[in-house]
Coordinates of C-alpha atoms in Angstrom, one line a residue:
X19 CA 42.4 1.7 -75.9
X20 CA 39.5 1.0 -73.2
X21 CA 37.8 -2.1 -73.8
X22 CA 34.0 -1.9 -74.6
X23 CA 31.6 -2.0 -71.3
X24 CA 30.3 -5.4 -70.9
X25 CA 27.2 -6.0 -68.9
X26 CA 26.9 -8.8 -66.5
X27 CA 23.6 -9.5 -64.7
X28 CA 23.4 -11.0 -61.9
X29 CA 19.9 -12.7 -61.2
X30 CA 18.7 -12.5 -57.2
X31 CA 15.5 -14.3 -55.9
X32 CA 15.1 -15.4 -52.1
X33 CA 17.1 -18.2 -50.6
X34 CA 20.1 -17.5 -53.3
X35 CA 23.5 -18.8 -52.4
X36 CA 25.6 -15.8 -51.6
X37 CA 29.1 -16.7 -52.9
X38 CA 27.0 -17.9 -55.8
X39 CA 26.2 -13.9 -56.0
X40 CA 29.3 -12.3 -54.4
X41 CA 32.1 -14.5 -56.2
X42 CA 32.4 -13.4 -59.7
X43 CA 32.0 -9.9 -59.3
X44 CA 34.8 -9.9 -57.2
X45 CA 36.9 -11.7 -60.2
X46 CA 34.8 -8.7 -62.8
X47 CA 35.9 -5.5 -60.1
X48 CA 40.0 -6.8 -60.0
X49 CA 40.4 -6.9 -63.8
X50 CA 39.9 -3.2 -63.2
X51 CA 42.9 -3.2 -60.8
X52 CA 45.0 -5.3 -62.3
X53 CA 44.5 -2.9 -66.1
X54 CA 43.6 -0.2 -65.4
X55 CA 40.5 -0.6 -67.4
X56 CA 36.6 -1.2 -66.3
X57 CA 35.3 -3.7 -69.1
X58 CA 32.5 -4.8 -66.7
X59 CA 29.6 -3.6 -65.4
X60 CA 27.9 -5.7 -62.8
X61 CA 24.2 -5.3 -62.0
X62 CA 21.9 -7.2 -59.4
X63 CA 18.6 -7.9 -60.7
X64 CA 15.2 -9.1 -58.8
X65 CA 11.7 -9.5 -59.1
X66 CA 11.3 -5.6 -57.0
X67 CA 14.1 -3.4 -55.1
X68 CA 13.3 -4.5 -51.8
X69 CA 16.4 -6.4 -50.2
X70 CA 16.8 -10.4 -51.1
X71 CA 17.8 -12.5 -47.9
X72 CA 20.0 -15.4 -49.2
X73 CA 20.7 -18.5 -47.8
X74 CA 23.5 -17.2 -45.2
X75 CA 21.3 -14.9 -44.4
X76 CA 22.7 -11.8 -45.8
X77 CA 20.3 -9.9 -47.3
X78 CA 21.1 -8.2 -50.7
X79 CA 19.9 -5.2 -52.5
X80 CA 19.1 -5.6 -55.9
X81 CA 20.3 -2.6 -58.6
X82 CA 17.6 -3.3 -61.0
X83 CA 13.8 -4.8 -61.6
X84 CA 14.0 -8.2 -63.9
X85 CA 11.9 -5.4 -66.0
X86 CA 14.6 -3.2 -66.2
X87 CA 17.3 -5.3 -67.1
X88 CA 15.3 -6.9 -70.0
X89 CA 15.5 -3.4 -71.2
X90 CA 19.0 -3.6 -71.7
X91 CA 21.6 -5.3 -74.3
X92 CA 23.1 -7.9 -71.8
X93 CA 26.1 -9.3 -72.2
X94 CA 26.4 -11.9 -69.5
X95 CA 23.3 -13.0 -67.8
X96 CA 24.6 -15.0 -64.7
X97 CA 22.4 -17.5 -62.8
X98 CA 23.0 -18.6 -59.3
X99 CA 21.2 -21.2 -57.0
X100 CA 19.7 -22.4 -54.1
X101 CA 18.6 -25.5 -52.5
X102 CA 16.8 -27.0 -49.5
X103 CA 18.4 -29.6 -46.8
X104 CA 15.0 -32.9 -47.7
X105 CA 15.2 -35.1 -44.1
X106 CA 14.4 -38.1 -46.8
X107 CA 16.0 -37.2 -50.0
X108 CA 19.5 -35.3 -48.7
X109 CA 19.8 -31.7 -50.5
X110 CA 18.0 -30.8 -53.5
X111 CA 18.4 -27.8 -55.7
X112 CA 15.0 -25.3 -56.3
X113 CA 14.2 -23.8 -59.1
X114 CA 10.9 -21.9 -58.9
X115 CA 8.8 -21.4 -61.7
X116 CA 8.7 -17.5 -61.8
X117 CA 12.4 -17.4 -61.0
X118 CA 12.7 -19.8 -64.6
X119 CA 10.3 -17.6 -66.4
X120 CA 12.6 -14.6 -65.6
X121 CA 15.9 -16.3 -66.3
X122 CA 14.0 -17.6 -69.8
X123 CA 12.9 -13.9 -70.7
X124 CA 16.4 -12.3 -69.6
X125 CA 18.4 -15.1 -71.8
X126 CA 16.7 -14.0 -74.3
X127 CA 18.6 -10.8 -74.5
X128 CA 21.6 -12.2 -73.4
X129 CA 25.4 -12.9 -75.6
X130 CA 25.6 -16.0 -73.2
X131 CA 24.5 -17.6 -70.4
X132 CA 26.3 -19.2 -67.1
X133 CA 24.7 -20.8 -64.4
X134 CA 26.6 -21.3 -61.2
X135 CA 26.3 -24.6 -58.8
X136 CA 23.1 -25.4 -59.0
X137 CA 21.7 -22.6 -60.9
X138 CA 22.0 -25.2 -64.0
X139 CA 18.6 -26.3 -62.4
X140 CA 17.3 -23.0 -63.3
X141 CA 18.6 -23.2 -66.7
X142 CA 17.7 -26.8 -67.3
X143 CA 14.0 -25.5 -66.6
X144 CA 14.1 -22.3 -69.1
X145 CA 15.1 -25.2 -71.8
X146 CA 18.0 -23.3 -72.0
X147 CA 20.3 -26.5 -71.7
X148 CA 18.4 -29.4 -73.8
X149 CA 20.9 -31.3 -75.8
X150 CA 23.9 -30.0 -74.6
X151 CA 26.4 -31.2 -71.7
X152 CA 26.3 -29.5 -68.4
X153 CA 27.7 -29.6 -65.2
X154 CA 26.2 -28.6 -61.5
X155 CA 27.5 -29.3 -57.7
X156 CA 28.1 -32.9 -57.5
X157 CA 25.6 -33.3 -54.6
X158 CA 22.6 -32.5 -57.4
X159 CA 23.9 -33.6 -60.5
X160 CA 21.7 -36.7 -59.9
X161 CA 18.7 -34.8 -59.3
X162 CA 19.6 -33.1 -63.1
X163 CA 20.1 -35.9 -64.4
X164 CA 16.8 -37.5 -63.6
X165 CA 14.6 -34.2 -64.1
X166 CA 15.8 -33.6 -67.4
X167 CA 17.8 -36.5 -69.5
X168 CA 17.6 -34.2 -71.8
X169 CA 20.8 -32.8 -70.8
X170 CA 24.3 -34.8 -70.7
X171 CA 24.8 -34.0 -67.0
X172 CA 28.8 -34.4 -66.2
X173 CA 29.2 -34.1 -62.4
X174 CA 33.0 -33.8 -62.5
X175 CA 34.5 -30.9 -64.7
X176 CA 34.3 -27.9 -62.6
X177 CA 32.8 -25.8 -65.5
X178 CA 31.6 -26.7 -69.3
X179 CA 31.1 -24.4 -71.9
X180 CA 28.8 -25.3 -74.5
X181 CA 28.2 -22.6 -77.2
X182 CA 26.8 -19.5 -75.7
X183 CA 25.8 -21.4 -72.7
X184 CA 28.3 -21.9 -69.3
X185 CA 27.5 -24.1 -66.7
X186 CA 29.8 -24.1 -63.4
X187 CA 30.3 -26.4 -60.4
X188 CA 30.1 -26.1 -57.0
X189 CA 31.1 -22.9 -54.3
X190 CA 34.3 -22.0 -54.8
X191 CA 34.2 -22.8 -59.2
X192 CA 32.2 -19.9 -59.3
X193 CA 35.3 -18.0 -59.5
X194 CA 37.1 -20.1 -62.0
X195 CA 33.8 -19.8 -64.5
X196 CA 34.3 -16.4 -63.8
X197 CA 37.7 -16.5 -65.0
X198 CA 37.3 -18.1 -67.8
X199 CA 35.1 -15.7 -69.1
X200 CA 37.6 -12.9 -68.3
X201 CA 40.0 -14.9 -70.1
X202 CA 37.7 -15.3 -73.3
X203 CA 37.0 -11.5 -72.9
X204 CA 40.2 -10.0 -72.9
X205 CA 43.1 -12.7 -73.0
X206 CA 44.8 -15.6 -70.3
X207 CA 47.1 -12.7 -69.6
X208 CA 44.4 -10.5 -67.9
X209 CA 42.5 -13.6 -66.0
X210 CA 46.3 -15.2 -64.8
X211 CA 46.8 -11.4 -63.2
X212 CA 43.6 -11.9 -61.5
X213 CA 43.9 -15.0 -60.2
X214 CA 46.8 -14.1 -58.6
X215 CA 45.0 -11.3 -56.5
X216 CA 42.9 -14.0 -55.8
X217 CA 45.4 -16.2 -54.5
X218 CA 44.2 -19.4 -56.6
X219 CA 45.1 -21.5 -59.0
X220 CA 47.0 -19.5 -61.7
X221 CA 43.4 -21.2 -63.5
X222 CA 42.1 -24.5 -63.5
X223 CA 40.8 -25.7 -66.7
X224 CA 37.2 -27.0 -67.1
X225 CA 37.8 -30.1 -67.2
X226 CA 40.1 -30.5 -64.1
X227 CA 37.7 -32.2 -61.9
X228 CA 35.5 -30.5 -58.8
X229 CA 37.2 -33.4 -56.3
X230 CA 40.6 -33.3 -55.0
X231 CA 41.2 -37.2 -53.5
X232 CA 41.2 -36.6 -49.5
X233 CA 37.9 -34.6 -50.3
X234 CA 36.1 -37.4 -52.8
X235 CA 36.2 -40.2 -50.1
X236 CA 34.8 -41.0 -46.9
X237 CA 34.8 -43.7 -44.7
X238 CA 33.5 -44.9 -41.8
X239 CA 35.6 -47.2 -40.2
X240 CA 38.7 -46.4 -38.7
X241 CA 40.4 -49.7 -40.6
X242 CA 39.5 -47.8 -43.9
X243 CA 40.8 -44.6 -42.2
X244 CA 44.4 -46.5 -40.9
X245 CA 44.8 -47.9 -45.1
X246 CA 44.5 -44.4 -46.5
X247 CA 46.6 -43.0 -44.0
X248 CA 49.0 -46.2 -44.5
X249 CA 49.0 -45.3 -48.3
X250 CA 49.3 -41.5 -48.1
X251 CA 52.3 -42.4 -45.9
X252 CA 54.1 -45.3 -48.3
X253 CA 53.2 -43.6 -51.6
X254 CA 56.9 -44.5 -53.1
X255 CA 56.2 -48.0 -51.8
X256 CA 54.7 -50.8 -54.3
X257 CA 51.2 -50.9 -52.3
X258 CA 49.8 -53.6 -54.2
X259 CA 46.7 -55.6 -52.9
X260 CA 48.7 -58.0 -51.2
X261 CA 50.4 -55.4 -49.3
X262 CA 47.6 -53.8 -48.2
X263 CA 45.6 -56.8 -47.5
X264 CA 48.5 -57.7 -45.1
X265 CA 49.0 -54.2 -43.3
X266 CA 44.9 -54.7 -43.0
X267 CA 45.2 -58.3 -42.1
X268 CA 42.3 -59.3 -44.3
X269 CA 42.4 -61.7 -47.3
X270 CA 42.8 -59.8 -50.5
X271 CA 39.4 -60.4 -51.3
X272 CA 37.9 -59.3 -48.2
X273 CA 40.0 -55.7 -48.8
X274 CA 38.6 -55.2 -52.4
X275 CA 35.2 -55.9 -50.3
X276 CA 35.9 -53.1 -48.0
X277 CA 37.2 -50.6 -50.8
X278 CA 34.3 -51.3 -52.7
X279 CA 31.8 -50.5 -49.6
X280 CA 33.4 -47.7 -47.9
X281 CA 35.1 -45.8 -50.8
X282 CA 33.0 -46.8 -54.0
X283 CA 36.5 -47.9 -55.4
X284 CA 39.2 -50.7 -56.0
X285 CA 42.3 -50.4 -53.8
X286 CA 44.2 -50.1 -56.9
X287 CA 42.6 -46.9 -58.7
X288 CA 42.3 -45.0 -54.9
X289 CA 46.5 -46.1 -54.6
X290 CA 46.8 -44.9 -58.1
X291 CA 44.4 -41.2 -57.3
X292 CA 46.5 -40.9 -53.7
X293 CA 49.9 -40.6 -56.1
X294 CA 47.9 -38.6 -58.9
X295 CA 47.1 -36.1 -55.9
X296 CA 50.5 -36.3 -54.4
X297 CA 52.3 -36.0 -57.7
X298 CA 49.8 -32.7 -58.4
X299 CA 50.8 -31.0 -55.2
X300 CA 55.0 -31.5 -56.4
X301 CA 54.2 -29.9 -60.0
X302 CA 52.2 -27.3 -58.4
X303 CA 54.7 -25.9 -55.4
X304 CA 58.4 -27.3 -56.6
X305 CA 60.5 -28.2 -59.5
X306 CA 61.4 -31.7 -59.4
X307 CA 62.0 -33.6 -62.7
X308 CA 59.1 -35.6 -63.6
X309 CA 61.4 -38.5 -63.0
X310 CA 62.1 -37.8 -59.3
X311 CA 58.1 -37.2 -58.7
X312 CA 57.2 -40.3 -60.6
X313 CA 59.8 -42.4 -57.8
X314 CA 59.1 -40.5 -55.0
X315 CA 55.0 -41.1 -55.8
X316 CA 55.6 -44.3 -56.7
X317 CA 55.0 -44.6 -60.1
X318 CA 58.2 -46.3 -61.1
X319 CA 58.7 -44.4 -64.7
X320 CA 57.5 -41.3 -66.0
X321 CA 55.4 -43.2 -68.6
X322 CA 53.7 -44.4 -65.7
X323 CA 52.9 -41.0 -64.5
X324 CA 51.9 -39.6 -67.9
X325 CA 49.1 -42.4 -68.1
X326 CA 47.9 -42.0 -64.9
X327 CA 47.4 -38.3 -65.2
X328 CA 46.3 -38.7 -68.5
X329 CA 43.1 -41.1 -67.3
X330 CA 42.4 -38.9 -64.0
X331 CA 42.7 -35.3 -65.5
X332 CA 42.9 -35.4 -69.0
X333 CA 45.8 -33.6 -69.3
X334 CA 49.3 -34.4 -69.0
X335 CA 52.3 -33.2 -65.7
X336 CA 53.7 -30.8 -68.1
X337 CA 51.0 -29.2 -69.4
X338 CA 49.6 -29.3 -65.4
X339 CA 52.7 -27.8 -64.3
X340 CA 52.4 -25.1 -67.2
X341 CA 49.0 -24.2 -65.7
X342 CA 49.5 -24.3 -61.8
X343 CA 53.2 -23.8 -60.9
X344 CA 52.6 -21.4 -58.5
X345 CA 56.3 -19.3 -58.0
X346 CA 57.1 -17.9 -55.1

């Protein structure tokens, strides 16, 4: 038995991010591939029919009017974003008014609502998000948080759901939102299949977060660069202040300094996300026992791998494994 057409809008307005646009309906054509069925039904909608440039510089035609598509029983309205590169302020997310009247008037006769990246701006204009907990890119989440403390802003999960409303993270999340709402649609079965044409995760879950530990820090000196490579190297080792103080040779106190400064961390919790990150890339590609990736990521005891993943991904290596065993 066909599943019932399901309408997904897609909102377009100048300067839009393009995988913002492109991404889920690439996850919304493949659930047609992988059963044989065509639940959705993807249309582009702008303010006219002439083509929208976006920020790549692709330019886009819409399918629809905003007019038009308020015509219609929606079942998805999806919100992308933009932003602009400010010399004094560093990127900031747009959200113009006319775009946020539109987005208000189509939500209206929407079954839910999902921003992606930044498009939470746009929703947190339209009042669509007051009181409830979103999530945007992590490089605006500030600038949400300060516009509207309305909203719980949480810049780490890589998509929330609250209600009827969705609010995804940044680039590449887009197609996990979109995945989730396949799998809330028609089943994990259907989204897994898709995400393996996808060749992603098998699906991360919203809370997993938007940073991955080599991508969350930076430095700028190459002492801070020769400690991370020193601990990405000696993960099974004990790595404890002293030890990296020494390798350093600074005074323990003068290494928590530097940690603090260049990474925004302690040398202990950046040791204990290295393993976390090491320990996620064993559960994900082979089948060691949990005791063999808690030595050889220096944990000592599983125990001390179950807390650890426990405070940095809510979840526990089992249940991770479960999820994002990729087989081969």
């Amino acid at each position: 038995m066909n599943a019932p057409e399901r309408l997904v809008v897609i909102v377009l307005f100048e300067g839009v991010d393009l995988l913002d646009v492109t991404g889920p309906p690439e996850v919304f054509s493949l659930v047609r591939r992988e059963s044989g069925d065509t639940p959705y039904r993807v249309l582009l909608a702008a303010e006219t029919l002439d083509p929208v440039t976006t920020s790549a510089g692709v330019r886009v035609l819409p399918d629809v009017t905003f007019d038009a598509a308020a015509r219609h029983r929606i079942d998805t309205l999806l919100v992308p974003g933009s932003v602009e590169a400010d010399p004094e302020r560093g990127v900031r997310a747009l959200a113009e008014p006319a775009v946020v009247d539109r987005v208000r008037t189509l939500a209206g006769r929407a079954r839910r609502v999902a921003s992606v990246c930044v498009g939470a701006h746009l929703l947190a204009a339209a009042g669509l998000l007051d009181g409830r907990r979103a999530t945007t890119h992590w490089s605006t989440a500030r600038q949400l948080a300060e516009e509207h403390p309305e909203i719980d802003v949480d810049p780490d999960p890589i998509f929330i759901r609250e209600g009827d409303v969705w609010t995804g993270a940044g680039i590449s999340s887009c197609l996990d939102l979109a995945l989730a709402l396949v799998a809330e649609d028609l089943g994990e079965r259907t989204a897994l299949r898709v995400a393996r044409q996808l060749v992603m995760y098998l699906k991360r879950p919203s809370g997993q977060s938007q940073f991955s530990v080599p991508l969350a820090q930076a430095s700028t000196t190459r002492r801070v660069d020769d400690l991370r490579q020193h601990i990405t190297r000696h993960l099974d080792a004990p790595l404890t202040v002293a030890d990296l103080a020494e390798h350093a040779h600074v005074s323990e106190r003068q290494l928590t300094r530097i940690f603090k400064s260049e990474l925004g961390t302690t040398p202990s919790a950046y040791v204990e996300s290295a393993r976390v990150e090491r320990a996620r890339q064993l559960l994900e590609s082979g089948d060691d026992t949990l005791d063999r990736i808690a030595a050889t990521c220096g944990f000592g005891t599983t125990d001390t791998l179950v807390r650890a993943f426990r405070r940095q991904l809510d979840t526990t290596p089992t249940a991770y494994r479960h999820r994002f065993r990729v087989s081969v």
